[in-house]
Every structure is written in C-alpha cells, then in structure tokens.
Tab-separated table of C-alpha atoms in Angstrom:
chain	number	residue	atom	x	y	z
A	1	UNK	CA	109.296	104.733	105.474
A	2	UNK	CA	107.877	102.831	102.205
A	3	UNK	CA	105.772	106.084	101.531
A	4	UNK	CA	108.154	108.907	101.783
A	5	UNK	CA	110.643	107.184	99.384
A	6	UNK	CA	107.777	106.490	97.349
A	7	UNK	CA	106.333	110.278	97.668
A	8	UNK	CA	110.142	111.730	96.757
A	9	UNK	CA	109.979	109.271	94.107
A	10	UNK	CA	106.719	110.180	92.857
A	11	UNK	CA	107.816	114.298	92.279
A	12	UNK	CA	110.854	112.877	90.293
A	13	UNK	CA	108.924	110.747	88.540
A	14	UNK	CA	106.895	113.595	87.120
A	15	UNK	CA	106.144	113.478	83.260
A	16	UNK	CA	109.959	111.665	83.140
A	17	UNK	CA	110.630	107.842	81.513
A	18	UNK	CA	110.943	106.241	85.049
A	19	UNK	CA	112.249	102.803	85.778
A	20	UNK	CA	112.521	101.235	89.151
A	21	UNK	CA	114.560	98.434	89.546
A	22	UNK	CA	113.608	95.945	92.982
A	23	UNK	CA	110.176	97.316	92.425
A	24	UNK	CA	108.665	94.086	94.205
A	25	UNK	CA	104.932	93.514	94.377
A	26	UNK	CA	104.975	97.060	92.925
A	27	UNK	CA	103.551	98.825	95.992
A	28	UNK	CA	104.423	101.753	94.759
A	29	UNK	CA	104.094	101.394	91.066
A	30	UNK	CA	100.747	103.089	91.171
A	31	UNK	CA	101.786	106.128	92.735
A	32	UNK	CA	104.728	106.166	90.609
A	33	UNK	CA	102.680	105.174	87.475
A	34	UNK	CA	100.357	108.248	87.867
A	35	UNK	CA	102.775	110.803	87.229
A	36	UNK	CA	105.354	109.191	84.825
A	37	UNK	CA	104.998	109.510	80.855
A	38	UNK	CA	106.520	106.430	81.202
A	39	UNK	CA	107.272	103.340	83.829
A	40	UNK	CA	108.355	100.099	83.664
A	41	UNK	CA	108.747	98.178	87.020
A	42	UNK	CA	111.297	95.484	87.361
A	43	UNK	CA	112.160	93.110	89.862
A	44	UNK	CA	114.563	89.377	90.149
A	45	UNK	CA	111.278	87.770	92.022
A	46	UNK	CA	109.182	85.286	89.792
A	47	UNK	CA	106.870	85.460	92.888
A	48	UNK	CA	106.824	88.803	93.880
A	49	UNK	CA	106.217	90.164	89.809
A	50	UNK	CA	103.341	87.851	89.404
A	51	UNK	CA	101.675	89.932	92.570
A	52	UNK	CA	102.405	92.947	91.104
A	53	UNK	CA	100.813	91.670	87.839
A	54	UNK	CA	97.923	90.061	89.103
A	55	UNK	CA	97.135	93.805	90.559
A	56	UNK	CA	97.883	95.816	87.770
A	57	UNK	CA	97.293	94.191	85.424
A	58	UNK	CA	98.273	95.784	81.850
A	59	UNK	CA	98.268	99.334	83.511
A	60	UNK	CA	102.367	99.284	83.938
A	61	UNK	CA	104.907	96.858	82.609
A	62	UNK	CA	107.011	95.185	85.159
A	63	UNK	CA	109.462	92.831	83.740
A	64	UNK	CA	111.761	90.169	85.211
A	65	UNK	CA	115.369	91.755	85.485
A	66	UNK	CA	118.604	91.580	86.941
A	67	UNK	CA	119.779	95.132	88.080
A	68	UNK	CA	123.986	94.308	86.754
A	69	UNK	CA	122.371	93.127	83.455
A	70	UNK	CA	119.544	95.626	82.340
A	71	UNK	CA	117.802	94.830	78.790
A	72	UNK	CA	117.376	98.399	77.752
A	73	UNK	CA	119.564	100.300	75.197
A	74	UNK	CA	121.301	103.511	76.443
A	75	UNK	CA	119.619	106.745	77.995
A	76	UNK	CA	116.227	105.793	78.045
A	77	UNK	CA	115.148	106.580	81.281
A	78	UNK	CA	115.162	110.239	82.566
A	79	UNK	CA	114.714	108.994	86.107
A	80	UNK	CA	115.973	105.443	87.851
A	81	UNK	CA	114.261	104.563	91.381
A	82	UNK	CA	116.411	101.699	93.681
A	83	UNK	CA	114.265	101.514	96.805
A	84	UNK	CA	116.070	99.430	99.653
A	85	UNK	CA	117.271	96.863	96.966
A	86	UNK	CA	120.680	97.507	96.132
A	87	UNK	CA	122.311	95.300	99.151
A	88	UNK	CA	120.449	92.301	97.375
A	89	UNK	CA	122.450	92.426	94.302
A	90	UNK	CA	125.765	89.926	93.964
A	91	UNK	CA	127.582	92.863	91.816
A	92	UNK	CA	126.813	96.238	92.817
A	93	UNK	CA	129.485	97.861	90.671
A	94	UNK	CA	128.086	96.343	87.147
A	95	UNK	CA	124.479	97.600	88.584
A	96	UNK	CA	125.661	100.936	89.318
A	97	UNK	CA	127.547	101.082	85.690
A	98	UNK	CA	123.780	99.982	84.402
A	99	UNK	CA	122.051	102.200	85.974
A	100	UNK	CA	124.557	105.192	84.757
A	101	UNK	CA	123.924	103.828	81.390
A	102	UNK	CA	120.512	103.766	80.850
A	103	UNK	CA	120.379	107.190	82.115
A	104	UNK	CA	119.604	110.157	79.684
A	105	UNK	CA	121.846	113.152	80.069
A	106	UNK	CA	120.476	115.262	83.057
A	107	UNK	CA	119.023	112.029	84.483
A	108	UNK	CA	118.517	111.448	88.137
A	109	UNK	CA	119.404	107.863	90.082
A	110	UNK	CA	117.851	107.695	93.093
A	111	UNK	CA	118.724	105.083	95.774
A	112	UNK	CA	117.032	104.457	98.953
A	113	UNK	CA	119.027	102.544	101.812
A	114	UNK	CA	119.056	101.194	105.591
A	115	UNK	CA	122.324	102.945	107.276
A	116	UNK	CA	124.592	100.462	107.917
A	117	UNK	CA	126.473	103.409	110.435
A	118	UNK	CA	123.396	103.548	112.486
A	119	UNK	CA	124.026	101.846	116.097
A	120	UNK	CA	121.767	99.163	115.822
A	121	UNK	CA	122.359	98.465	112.523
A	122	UNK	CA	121.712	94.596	111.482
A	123	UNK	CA	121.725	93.409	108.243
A	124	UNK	CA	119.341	91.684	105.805
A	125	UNK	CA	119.611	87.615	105.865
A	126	UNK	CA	120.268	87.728	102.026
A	127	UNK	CA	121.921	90.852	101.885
A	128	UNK	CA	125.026	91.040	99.606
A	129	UNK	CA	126.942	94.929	100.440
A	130	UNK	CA	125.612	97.449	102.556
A	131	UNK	CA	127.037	101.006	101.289
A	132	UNK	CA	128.018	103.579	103.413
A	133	UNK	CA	127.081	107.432	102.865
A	134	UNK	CA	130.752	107.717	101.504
A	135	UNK	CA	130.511	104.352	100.191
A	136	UNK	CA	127.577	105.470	98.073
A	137	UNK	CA	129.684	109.271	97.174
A	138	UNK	CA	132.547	106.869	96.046
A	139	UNK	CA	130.667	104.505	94.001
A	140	UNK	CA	128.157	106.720	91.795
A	141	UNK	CA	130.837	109.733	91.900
A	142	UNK	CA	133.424	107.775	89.990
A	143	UNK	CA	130.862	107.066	87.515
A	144	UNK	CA	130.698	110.758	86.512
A	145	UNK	CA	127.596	111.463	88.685
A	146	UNK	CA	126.820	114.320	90.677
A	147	UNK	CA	126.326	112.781	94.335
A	148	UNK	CA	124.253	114.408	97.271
A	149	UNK	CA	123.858	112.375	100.258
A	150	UNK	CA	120.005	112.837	102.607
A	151	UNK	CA	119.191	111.312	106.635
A	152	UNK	CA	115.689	110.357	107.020
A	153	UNK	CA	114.598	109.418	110.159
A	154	UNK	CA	116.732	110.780	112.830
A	155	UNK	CA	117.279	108.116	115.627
A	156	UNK	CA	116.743	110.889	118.100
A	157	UNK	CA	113.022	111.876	116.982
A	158	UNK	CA	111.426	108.579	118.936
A	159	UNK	CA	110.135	109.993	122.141
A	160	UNK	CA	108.154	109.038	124.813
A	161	UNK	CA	108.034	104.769	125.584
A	162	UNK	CA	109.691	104.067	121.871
A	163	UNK	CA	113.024	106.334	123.168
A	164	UNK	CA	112.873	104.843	126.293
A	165	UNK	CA	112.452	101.949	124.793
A	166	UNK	CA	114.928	102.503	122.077
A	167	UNK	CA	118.284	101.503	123.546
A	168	UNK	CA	116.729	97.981	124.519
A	169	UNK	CA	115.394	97.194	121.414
A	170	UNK	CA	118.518	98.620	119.881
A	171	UNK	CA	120.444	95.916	122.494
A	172	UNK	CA	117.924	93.363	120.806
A	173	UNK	CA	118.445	93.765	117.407
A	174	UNK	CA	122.217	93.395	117.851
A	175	UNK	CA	121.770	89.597	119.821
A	176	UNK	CA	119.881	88.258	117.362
A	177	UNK	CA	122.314	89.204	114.737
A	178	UNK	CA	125.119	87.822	116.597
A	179	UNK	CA	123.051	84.922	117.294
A	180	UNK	CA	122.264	84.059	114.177
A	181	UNK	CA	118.702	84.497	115.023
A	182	UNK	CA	116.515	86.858	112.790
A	183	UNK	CA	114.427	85.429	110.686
A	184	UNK	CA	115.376	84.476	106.753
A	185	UNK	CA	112.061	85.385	105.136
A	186	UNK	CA	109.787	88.379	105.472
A	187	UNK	CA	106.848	86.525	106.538
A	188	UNK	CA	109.311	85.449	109.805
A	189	UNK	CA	110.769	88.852	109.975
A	190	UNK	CA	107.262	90.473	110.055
A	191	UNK	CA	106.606	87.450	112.642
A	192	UNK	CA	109.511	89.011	114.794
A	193	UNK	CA	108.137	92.856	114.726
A	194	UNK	CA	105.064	92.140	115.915
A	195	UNK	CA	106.117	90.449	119.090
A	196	UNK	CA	108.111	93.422	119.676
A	197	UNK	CA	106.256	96.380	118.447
A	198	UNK	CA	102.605	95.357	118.489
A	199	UNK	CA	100.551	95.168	115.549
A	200	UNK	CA	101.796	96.431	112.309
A	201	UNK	CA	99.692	98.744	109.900
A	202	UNK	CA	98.510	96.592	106.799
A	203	UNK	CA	100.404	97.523	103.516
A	204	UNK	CA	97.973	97.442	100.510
A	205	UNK	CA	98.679	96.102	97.246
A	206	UNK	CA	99.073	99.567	96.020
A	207	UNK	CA	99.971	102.975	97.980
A	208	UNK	CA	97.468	105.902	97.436
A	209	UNK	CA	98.645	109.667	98.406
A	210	UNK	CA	97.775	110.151	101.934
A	211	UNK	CA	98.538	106.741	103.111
A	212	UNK	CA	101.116	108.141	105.698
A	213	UNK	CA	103.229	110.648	106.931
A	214	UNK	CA	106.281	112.386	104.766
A	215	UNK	CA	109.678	111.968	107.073
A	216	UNK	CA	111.751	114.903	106.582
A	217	UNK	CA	115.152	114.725	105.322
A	218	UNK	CA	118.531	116.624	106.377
A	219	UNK	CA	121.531	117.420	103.789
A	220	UNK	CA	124.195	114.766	105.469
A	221	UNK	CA	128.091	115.989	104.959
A	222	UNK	CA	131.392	113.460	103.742
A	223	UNK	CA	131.635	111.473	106.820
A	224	UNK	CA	130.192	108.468	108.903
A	225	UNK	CA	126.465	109.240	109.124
A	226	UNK	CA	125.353	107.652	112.890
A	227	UNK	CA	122.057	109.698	113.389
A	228	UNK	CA	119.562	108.643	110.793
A	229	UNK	CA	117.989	105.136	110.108
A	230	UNK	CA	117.821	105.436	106.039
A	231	UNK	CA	120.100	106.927	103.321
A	232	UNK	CA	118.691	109.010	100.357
A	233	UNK	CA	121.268	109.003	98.017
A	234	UNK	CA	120.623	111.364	94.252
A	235	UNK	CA	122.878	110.988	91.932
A	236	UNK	CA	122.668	113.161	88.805
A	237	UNK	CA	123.847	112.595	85.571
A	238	UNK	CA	125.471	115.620	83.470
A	239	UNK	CA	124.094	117.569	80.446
C-alpha cells in the first residue's frame, strides 16, 4: 500500500514544487525527491523527523509543521501529497483551507486514506476524523477544487486462505475495537499483525522503484464506497 501511493505520488511529483505534509520518517521522500524540482517534507513528530534527517541528511528539507498552520506564503507548491495522515489532525477544515492555499493555480492535492465505509473498518488509536468518499467531495469541493474520488484495493481481490480467511479476521478487527483492545503505538500495532498474518516484509528507511507491486485503482461514483480498503482522493485547483 505505502508504495503505490508513493509511486502515484512520484508521477505527480514530476519536475513540480512538491510538499508532503505527515511525511514521517520520510520513507518516501527519496522516491519523491528524485523527480521533484522541488520538496520539502514535513511532519508534527520531533521523533519521527529526526529519522528522516539522520537518513537524508541535507538531500531534502523536512521541517517540523502543523498541517492547519503551514509556514509557507501562498501558491508555492504545484503539487501537495497527504499520505494516510489527515485523520491525525485536530482541525481538518483549517488544514484543508492550508493546503488550498499554498497551492499554485492548476495545482494538484492529493490525499491518501483508510475507508472508513469498508466492513471491517477500525480506526486509528489517535485518530481525530475519518472522511468519507463524499466526506472528502464535500470538504475539498467547497474549497473551489475539482474533486475525483479512486478505490485501491478491492476487498474482493484476496483469494485463496486470506479470503477464506477474510471474514474472520474481518470479525477480529471489529472485537478489538469494541474492546478497546488494539494497540496505541505502532510498535504494538505491528506486534498485533504479526501474530495474525505472519511475518511482515521489512520497510527500509527509504523506498527504491521496484520495491513492490502497483495496486490498481477504479474511478469510485457519489455514494458510500464499501468495496475498497483505501481512498485516493485528487483534488485540483483551477487555472
């Protein structure tokens, strides 16, 4: 999942002034980095920066942030990246308003999202607001910006044990929610997916092309969206 978003990212990203805000350790900063004419990384994690700067080193800037206040003047980025970060932040509306500002005319937002319409849908421990597909149309549209709405990873597409499997771990997922049960950090989290899927592939400090498999995505229509695990919302601003 990290390196589709991070491949459709990477063709926007293309000779364009990029910014991505919740950038992390900056997994994807490289990838990102090698195609901008410009990219700053930023992030709300003392902890999580200082990994991404302890990799890079001078090679991209990645500053400490907050996505509702951004400390850039108006239309300076042709292209803004929010990988599954948005349901962090305490005001989404003031972020969204940013992010529309700092955007050049013809500029592209690009979020990345869990579904919260999927079945077995839980939610982050320190989540804040999960947007919908029409959640996400309502938002960004009445901020002037043209909205188009992708599914990536169809919930059907599992086959073999995983979909027989599926409505189990689906059953699962939901418990511990109600239960109060999944973990509060990613180290526990990570814990919890490994007793359930086996091990998990190692995620380097930074992505290199070829690292995984590109998901397809599907146009999604106005409407709840139940099929897909992730949301890839592009919202464009006019000329």
């Amino acid at each position: 999942m990290m390196y589709t978003r991070y491949l459709v990212g990477m063709r926007l990203a293309a000779g364009q002034r990029v910014l991505e805000l919740g950038c992390g350790a900056g997994q994807g900063v490289g990838l990102l980095g090698a195609r901008a004419r410009r990219l700053v990384g930023g992030d709300y994690s003392h902890e999580l920066l200082r990994r991404g700067r302890s990799h890079y080193g001078g090679r991209f800037p990645c500053v400490r942030l907050s996505a509702d206040r951004l400390p850039f003047r108006d239309a300076v980025f042709d292209v803004v990246l929010f990988f599954e970060a948005s349901y962090y932040v305490r005001d989404t509306d003031a972020a969204f308003d940013e992010a529309a500002r700092v955007l050049a005319p013809g500029g592209t937002l690009l979020l990345v999202n869990a579904n919260p319409e999927r079945p077995d849908f839980i939610r982050s421990p320190h989540s804040v607001t999960y947007h919908t597909s029409d959640g996400f149309r309502r938002a960004l549209g009445g901020r002037g910006l043209h909205v188009t709405v992708e599914g990536a990873f169809a919930i059907t597409e599992a086959t073999g044990r995983r979909s027989r499997l599926a409505p189990i771990l689906g059953l699962a997922r939901r418990m511990l929610e109600t239960l109060h049960l999944v973990p509060r950090t990613l180290r526990g989290r990570a814990r919890l997916k490994r007793l359930v899927y086996g091990k998990l592939p190692t995620v380097p400090a930074e992505l290199r092309e070829g690292f995984g498999t590109e998901a397809p995505r599907v146009s999604v229509s106005p409407g709840a969206v139940r099929g897909y695990k992730v949301l890839y919302v592009t919202a464009r601003k006019p000329r």
